[in-house]
Amino acid sequence: LFHPRERGVLYEPTHWDGRWIIRTNIDGAVDFKLMTCATNRTGRAHWREFVPHQPGRFIAGALAFKDYFVRLERADALPRIIIRDKAGQEHAVTQDEEAFALDLDPGFEFDTK
């Protein structure tokens, strides 16, 4: 059991870099936020903020790779992919078009750039 069920609370844990990253709607995060916790302390009392909730920025999903944590966000009706390295540096996958579609597909190679 990662964390006991709570009415109205959604969460999805992903293991990355020796810890858990949790996509969740706790504390009124209707557009979701990311929390983190140690691998051996998964109860909600141990969750700490990783990417804060920002109204209007929907965090739709996340994927973990060896050196990168990737999340799919939607803001201003457009999706964007944010790539975070282990040092905490982030960059977005840029698009030249005004309208486009993006999605995350799990890769088959964990150790990839």
Coordinates of N, CA, C and O in Angstrom, one line a residue, residues 10 12 21-25 29-35 49-63 69-75 78-80 82 84 90 104:
L10 N -6.7 12.0 -5.7 CA -6.2 11.1 -6.8 C -4.6 11.3 -6.7 O -4.1 12.3 -6.4
E12 N -0.8 9.4 -8.5 CA -0.1 8.4 -9.3 C 1.4 8.5 -9.0 O 2.0 9.5 -9.3
I21 N 8.0 10.3 -7.1 CA 7.4 11.5 -7.5 C 5.9 11.2 -7.7 O 5.5 10.3 -8.4
I22 N 5.0 12.0 -7.1 CA 3.6 11.7 -7.0 C 2.8 12.8 -7.7 O 2.9 14.0 -7.3
R23 N 2.1 12.5 -8.8 CA 1.2 13.4 -9.4 C -0.1 13.3 -8.6 O -0.7 12.2 -8.5
T24 N -0.6 14.5 -8.1 CA -1.8 14.4 -7.2 C -2.6 15.7 -7.2 O -2.1 16.8 -7.6
N25 N -3.8 15.6 -6.7 CA -4.7 16.7 -6.6 C -4.9 17.1 -5.2 O -5.9 17.9 -4.9
A29 N -5.5 21.1 -5.3 CA -4.7 21.2 -6.6 C -5.5 20.6 -7.8 O -5.2 19.6 -8.3
V30 N -6.6 21.3 -8.2 CA -7.5 20.8 -9.2 C -6.7 20.5 -10.5 O -7.2 19.7 -11.3
D31 N -5.7 21.3 -10.8 CA -4.9 21.1 -12.0 C -3.7 20.2 -11.8 O -2.8 20.1 -12.6
F32 N -3.6 19.6 -10.6 CA -2.6 18.7 -10.2 C -1.3 19.4 -9.9 O -1.0 20.5 -10.4
K33 N -0.5 18.7 -9.1 CA 0.9 19.1 -8.7 C 1.7 17.9 -8.5 O 1.2 16.8 -8.5
L34 N 3.0 18.1 -8.4 CA 3.9 16.9 -8.2 C 4.5 17.1 -6.8 O 5.0 18.1 -6.4
M35 N 4.5 15.9 -6.1 CA 5.1 15.8 -4.7 C 6.2 14.8 -4.8 O 6.2 14.0 -5.7
E49 N 6.6 19.1 -1.6 CA 6.4 19.7 -2.9 C 7.6 19.5 -3.9 O 8.7 19.8 -3.5
F50 N 7.3 19.2 -5.1 CA 8.3 19.0 -6.1 C 8.0 20.0 -7.3 O 8.9 20.7 -7.6
V51 N 6.8 20.0 -7.8 CA 6.4 21.0 -8.7 C 5.0 21.5 -8.2 O 4.1 20.8 -8.1
P52 N 5.0 22.8 -7.7 CA 3.7 23.3 -7.1 C 2.5 23.4 -8.0 O 2.7 23.5 -9.3
H53 N 1.4 23.4 -7.4 CA 0.1 23.6 -8.2 C 0.1 25.0 -8.7 O 0.5 26.0 -8.1
Q54 N -0.3 25.2 -10.0 CA -0.4 26.5 -10.6 C -1.8 26.5 -11.3 O -1.9 25.8 -12.3
P55 N -2.7 27.3 -10.9 CA -4.0 27.3 -11.5 C -3.9 27.6 -13.0 O -3.1 28.5 -13.4
G56 N -4.6 26.8 -13.8 CA -4.5 27.0 -15.3 C -3.4 26.2 -16.0 O -3.4 26.1 -17.2
R57 N -2.6 25.5 -15.2 CA -1.6 24.6 -15.8 C -1.9 23.2 -15.3 O -1.6 22.8 -14.2
F58 N -2.5 22.4 -16.2 CA -2.9 21.1 -15.9 C -1.7 20.1 -16.1 O -1.2 20.1 -17.2
I59 N -1.3 19.4 -15.1 CA -0.2 18.4 -15.2 C -0.9 17.1 -15.6 O -1.6 16.5 -14.8
A60 N -0.8 16.7 -16.8 CA -1.5 15.6 -17.4 C -0.9 14.2 -17.2 O -1.6 13.2 -17.2
G61 N 0.4 14.2 -17.0 CA 1.1 12.9 -16.9 C 2.6 13.1 -16.7 O 3.1 14.2 -16.8
A62 N 3.3 12.0 -16.5 CA 4.7 12.0 -16.2 C 5.4 10.7 -16.6 O 4.7 9.7 -16.6
L63 N 6.6 10.8 -17.0 CA 7.5 9.6 -17.3 C 8.8 9.8 -16.7 O 9.4 10.9 -16.6
F69 N 13.3 13.4 -15.7 CA 11.9 13.3 -15.4 C 11.1 14.2 -16.3 O 11.4 15.4 -16.4
V70 N 10.1 13.6 -17.0 CA 9.4 14.3 -18.1 C 7.9 14.4 -17.7 O 7.3 13.4 -17.2
R71 N 7.4 15.6 -17.8 CA 6.0 15.8 -17.5 C 5.3 16.5 -18.7 O 5.9 17.3 -19.4
L72 N 4.0 16.1 -18.9 CA 3.2 16.7 -19.9 C 2.2 17.7 -19.2 O 1.5 17.3 -18.2
E73 N 2.3 18.9 -19.6 CA 1.4 20.0 -19.0 C 0.5 20.5 -20.1 O 0.8 20.5 -21.3
R74 N -0.6 21.1 -19.7 CA -1.4 21.9 -20.7 C -1.8 23.2 -20.1 O -2.3 23.3 -18.9
A75 N -1.4 24.3 -20.8 CA -1.7 25.7 -20.3 C -2.1 26.5 -21.6 O -1.6 26.3 -22.6
L78 N -2.8 24.7 -24.8 CA -1.7 24.0 -25.6 C -0.9 23.1 -24.7 O -0.6 23.4 -23.5
P79 N -0.6 21.9 -25.2 CA 0.3 21.0 -24.4 C 1.7 21.4 -24.5 O 2.2 22.1 -25.4
R80 N 2.5 21.1 -23.5 CA 4.0 21.2 -23.5 C 4.6 20.1 -22.7 O 4.1 19.7 -21.7
I82 N 7.8 19.1 -20.5 CA 8.9 19.7 -19.7 C 9.9 18.6 -19.3 O 9.4 17.6 -18.7
R84 N 13.1 17.6 -17.0 CA 13.9 18.0 -15.8 C 15.1 17.0 -15.6 O 14.9 15.8 -15.6
E90 N 15.3 22.6 -15.8 CA 14.2 22.2 -16.7 C 14.2 23.0 -18.0 O 14.7 24.1 -18.0
L104 N 2.7 12.0 -24.3 CA 3.8 11.2 -23.8 C 3.5 9.8 -24.1 O 2.4 9.3 -23.9

